[in-house]
Short mmCIF file of C-alpha atoms and ligand atoms in Angstrom, two decimals:
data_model
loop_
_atom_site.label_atom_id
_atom_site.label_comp_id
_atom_site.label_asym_id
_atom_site.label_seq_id
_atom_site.Cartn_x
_atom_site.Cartn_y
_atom_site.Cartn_z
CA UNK G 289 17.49 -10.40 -26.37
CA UNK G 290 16.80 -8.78 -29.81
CA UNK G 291 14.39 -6.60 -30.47
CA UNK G 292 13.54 -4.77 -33.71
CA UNK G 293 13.23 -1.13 -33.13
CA UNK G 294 9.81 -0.03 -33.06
CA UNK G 295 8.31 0.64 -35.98
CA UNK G 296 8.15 4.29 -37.47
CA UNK G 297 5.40 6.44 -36.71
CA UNK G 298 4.63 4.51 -33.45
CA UNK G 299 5.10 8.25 -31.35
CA UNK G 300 2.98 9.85 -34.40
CA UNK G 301 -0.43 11.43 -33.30
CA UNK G 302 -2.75 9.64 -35.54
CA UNK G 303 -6.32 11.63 -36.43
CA UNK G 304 -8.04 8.21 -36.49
CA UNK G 305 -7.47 6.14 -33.12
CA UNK G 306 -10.08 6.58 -29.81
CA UNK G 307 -7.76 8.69 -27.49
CA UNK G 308 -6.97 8.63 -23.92
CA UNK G 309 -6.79 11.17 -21.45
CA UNK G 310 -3.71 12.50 -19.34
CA UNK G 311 -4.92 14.51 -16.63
CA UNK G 312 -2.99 15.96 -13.30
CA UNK G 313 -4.08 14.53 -10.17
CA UNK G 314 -3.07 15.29 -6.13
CA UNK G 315 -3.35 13.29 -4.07
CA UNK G 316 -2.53 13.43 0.39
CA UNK G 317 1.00 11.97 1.23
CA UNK G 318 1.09 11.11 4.64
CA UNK G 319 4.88 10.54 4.02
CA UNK G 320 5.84 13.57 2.71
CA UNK G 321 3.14 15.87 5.00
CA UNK G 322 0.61 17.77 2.24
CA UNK G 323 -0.78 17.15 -1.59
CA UNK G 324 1.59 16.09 -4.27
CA UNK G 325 0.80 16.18 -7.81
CA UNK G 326 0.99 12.89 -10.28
CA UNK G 327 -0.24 12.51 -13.80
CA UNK G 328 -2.60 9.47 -14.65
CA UNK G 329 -3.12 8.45 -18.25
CA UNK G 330 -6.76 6.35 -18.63
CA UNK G 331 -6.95 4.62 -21.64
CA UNK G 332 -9.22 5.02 -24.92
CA UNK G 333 -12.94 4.17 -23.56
CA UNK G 334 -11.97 3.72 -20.06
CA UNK G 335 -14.80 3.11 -18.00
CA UNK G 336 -15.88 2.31 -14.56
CA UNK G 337 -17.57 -0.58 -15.35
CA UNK G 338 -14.38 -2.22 -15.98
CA UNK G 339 -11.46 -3.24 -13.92
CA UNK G 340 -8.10 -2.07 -14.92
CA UNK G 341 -4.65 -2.96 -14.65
CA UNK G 342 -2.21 -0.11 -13.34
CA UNK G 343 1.23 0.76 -14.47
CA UNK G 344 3.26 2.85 -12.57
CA UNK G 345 6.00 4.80 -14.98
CA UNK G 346 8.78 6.57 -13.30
CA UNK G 347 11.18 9.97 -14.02
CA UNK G 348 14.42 10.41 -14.07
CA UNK G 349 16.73 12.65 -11.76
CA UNK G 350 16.24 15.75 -13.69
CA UNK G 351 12.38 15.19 -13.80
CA UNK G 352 8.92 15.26 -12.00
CA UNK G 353 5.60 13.65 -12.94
CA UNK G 354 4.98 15.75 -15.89
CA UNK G 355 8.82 14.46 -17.41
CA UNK G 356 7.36 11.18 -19.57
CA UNK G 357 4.53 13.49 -20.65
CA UNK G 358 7.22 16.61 -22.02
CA UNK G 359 9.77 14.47 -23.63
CA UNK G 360 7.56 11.23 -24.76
CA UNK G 361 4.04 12.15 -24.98
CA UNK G 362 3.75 8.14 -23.50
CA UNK G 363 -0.49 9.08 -24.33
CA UNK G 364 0.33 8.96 -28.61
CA UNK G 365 2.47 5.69 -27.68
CA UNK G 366 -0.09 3.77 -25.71
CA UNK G 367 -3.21 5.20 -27.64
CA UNK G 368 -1.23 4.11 -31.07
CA UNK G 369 -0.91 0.31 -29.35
CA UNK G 370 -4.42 -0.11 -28.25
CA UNK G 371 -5.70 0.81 -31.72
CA UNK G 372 -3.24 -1.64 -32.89
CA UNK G 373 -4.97 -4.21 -30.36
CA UNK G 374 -1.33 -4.97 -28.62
CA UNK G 375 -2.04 -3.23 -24.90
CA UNK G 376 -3.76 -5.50 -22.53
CA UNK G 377 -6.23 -2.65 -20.70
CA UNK G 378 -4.01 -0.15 -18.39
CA UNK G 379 -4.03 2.74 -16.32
CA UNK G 380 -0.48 4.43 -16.33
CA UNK G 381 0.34 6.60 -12.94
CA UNK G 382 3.49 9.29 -13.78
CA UNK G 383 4.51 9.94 -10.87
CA UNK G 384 6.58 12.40 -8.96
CA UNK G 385 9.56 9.63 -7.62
CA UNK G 386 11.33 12.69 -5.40
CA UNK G 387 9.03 12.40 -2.36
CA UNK G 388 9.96 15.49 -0.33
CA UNK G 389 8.06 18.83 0.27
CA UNK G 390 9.48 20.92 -2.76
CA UNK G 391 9.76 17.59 -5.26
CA UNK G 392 10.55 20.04 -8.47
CA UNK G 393 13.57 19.46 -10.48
CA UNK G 394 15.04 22.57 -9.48
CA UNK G 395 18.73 23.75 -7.32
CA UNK G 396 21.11 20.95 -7.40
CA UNK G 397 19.31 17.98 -8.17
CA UNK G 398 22.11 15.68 -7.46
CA UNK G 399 22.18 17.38 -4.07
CA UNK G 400 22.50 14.40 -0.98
CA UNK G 401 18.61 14.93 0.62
CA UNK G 402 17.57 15.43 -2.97
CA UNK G 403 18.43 12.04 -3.90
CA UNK G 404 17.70 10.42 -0.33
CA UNK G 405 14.30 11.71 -1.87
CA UNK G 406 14.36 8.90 -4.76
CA UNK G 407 14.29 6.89 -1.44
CA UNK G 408 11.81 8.15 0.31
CA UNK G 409 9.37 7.27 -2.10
CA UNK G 410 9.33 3.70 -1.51
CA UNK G 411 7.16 4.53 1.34
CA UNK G 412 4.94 6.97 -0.50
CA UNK G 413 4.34 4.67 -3.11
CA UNK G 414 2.75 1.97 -1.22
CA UNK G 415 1.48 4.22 1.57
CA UNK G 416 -0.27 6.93 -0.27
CA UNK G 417 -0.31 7.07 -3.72
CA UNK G 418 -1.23 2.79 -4.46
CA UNK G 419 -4.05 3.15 -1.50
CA UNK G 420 -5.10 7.25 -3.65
CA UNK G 421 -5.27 5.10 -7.24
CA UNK G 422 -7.14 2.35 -6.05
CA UNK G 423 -9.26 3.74 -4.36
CA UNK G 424 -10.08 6.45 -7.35
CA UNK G 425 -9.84 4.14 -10.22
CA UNK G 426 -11.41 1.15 -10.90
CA UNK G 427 -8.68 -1.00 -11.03
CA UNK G 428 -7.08 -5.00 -10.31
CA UNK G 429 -5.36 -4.44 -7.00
CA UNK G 430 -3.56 -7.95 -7.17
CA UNK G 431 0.04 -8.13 -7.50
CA UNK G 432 0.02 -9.71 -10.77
CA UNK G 433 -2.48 -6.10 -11.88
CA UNK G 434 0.58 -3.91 -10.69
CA UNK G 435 3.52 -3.35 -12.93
CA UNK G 436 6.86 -0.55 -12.07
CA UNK G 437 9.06 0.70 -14.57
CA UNK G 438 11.06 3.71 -14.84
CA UNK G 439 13.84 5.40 -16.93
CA UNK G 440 17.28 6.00 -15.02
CA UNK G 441 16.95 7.40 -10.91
CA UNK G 442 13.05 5.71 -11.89
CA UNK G 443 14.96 2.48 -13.37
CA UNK G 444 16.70 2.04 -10.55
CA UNK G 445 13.87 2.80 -7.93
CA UNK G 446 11.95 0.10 -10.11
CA UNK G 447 14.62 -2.38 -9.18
CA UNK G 448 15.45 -1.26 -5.70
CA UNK G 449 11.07 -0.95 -4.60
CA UNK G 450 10.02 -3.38 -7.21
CA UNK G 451 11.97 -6.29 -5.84
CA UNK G 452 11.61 -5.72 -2.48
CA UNK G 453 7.89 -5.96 -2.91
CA UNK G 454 7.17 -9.14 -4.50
CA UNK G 455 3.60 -8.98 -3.06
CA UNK G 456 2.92 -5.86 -4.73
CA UNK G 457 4.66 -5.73 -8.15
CA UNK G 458 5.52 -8.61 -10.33
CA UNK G 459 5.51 -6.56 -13.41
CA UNK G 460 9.30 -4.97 -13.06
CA UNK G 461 11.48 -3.10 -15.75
CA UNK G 462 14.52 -0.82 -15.80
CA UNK G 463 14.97 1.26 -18.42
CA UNK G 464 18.97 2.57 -18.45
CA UNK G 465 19.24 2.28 -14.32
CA UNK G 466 21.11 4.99 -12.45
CA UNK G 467 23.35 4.38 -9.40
CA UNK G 468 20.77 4.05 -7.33
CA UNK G 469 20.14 0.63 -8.04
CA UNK G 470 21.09 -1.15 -5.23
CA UNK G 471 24.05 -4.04 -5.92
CA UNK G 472 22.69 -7.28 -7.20
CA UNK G 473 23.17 -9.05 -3.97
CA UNK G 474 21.12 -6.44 -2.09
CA UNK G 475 18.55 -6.14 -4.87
CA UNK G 476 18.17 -10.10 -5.20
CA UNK G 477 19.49 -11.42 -1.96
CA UNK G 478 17.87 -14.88 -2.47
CA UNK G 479 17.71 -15.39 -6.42
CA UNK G 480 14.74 -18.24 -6.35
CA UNK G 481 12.91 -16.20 -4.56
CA UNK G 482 12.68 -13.85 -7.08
CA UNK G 483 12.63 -16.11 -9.76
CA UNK G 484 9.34 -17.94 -8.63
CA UNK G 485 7.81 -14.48 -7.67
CA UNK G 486 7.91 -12.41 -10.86
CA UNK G 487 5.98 -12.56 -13.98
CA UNK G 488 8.96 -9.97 -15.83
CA UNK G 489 12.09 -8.69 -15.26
CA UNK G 490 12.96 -6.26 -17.62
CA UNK G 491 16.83 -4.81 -18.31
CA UNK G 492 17.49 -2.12 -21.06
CA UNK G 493 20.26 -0.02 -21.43
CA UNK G 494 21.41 1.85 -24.59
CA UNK G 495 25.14 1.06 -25.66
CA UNK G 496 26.04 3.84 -25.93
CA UNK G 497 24.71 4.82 -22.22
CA UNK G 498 27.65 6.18 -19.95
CA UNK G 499 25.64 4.37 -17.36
CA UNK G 500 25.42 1.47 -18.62
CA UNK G 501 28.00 -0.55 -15.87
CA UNK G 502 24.85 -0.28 -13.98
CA UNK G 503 22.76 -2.35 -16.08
CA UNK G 504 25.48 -4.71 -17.12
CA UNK G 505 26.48 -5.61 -13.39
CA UNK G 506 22.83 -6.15 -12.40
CA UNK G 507 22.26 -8.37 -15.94
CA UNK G 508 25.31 -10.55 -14.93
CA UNK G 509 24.48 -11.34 -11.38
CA UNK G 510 20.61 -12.24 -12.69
CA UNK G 511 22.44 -14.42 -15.51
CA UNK G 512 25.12 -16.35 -12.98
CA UNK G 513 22.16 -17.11 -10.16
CA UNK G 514 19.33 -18.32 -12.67
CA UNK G 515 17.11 -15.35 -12.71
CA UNK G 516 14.47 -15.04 -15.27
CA UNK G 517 15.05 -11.68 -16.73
CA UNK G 518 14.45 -9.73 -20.67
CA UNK G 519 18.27 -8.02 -21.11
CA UNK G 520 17.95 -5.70 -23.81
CA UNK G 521 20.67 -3.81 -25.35
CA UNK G 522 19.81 -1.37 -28.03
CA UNK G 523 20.81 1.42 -30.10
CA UNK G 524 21.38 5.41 -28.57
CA UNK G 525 22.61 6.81 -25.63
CA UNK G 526 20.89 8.16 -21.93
CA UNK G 527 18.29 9.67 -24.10
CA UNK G 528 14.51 9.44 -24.92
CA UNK G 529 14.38 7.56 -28.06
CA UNK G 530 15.60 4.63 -25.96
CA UNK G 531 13.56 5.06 -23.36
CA UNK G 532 10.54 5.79 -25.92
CA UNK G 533 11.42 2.33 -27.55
CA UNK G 534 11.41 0.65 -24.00
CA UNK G 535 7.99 1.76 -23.28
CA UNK G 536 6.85 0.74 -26.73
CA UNK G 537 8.22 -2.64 -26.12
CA UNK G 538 7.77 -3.02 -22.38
CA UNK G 539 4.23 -2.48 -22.28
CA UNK G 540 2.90 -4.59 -24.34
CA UNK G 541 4.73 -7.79 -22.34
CA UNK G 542 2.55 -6.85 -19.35
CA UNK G 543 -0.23 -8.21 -17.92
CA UNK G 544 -1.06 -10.88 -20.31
C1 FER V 61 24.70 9.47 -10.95
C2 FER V 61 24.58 9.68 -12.31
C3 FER V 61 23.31 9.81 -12.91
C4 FER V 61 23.53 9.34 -10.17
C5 FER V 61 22.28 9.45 -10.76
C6 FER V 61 22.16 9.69 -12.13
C7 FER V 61 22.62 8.96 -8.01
C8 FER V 61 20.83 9.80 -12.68
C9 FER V 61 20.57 10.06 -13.98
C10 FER V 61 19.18 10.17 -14.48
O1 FER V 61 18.22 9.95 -13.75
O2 FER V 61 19.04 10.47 -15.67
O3 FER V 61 25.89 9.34 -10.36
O4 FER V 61 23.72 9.11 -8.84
#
């Protein structure tokens, strides 16, 4: 699929536009043993009376929670799109995807328990942290109020947790995947399944992306069994304008 870039100034603080609010949050992770930190953006007049949607917006393998917020200030992005009336209301949850006890980006981070960590967090995900949000927030806690989406190691936990939890994400998009994804067949073992479950199933990868076999194995196997499914191949390389322009574009598909 084509899409245009997005258009300039879309990451530029604007003094005019209702803001929302990034704050750091803990929360207790039964999987992990102790508190671990995540970063929740609410949106511009976000208010308990209301019942939000939640977006949950994974780092990559040289990241924690705070990695989206550093590199892509995602709060200018999103606040930018609501005044622009093109965000259906969200919360988005940055969270920390390496679910062991020291979960910084630190030592080797390709090191083997390090990235058994990018596993692990399948189970923290819907254990603790889903069960900590809704029960903070007020938010939709149907499946079709859920969307996961990541950049890279997060792309390809997005895949891996996303689609083997139909009942509670149909929201789904990978932005540049890592080799973590699991292989097609494992990731979409029965292909109508998946295709009557999800409301999107989103594929980017920049060209230019050393990664991008990845992307372009998991694309063909979703084309060849009939799998509903945005593939979008842009400009740049395993970088943040990409992944800048996916969230621009991704979140405004979801929940509508
Ligand atoms: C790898 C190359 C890159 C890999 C992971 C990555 C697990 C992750 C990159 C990123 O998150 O940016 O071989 O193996």
């Amino acid at each position: 699929m084509f899409l245009e870039s997005a258009p300039s100034g879309y990451d530029q603080y604007r003094v005019d536009v209702p803001r929302g609010q990034m704050a750091t949050v803990e929360y207790e992770s039964g999987t992990v043993g102790g508190k671990r930190k995540c970063m929740i953006y609410t949106p511009p007049m976000y208010t308990e009376e209301l019942k939000y949607n939640v977006l949950y917006l994974l780092h990559g393998i040289g990241g924690d929670e705070e990695e989206w917020y550093k590199h892509a200030n995602p709060q200018v992005i999103l606040d930018n799109l609501y005044a622009d009336d093109k965000l259906a209301p969200m919360i988005v949850v940055l969270p920390n995807g390496r679910a062991m006890r020291n979960d910084r980006a630190e030592g080797d981070i390709f090191a083997p328990d390090k990235i058994k960590a990018f596993e692990t967090f399948e189970s923290d995900l819907l254990h603790d942290l889903i069960p900590f949000v809704e029960s903070h927030y007020a938010v939709l806690t149907g499946s079709e109020n859920r969307a996961l989406a990541g950049l890279s190691m997060g792309g390809g936990q997005s895949l891996n947790i996303g689609l083997n939890n139909p009942n509670h994400f149909v929201w789904v998009g990978a932005f540049s995947s890592a080799p973590n994804t699991k292989t097609p067949e494992l990731l979409v073992p029965q292909p109508e399944k998946t295709a009557a479950s999800l409301k999107l199933l989103w594929l980017s990868c920049g060209m230019e992306d050393e990664l991008k076999h990845v992307s372009d194995r998991t694309h063909a196997y979703l084309a060849d069994n009939h799998v509903p499914h945005l593939w979008y191949e842009e400009g740049g390389g395993h970088d943040w304008p990409v992944w800048k322009n996916d969230l621009y574009h991704f979140s405004q598909l979801l929940f509508r």
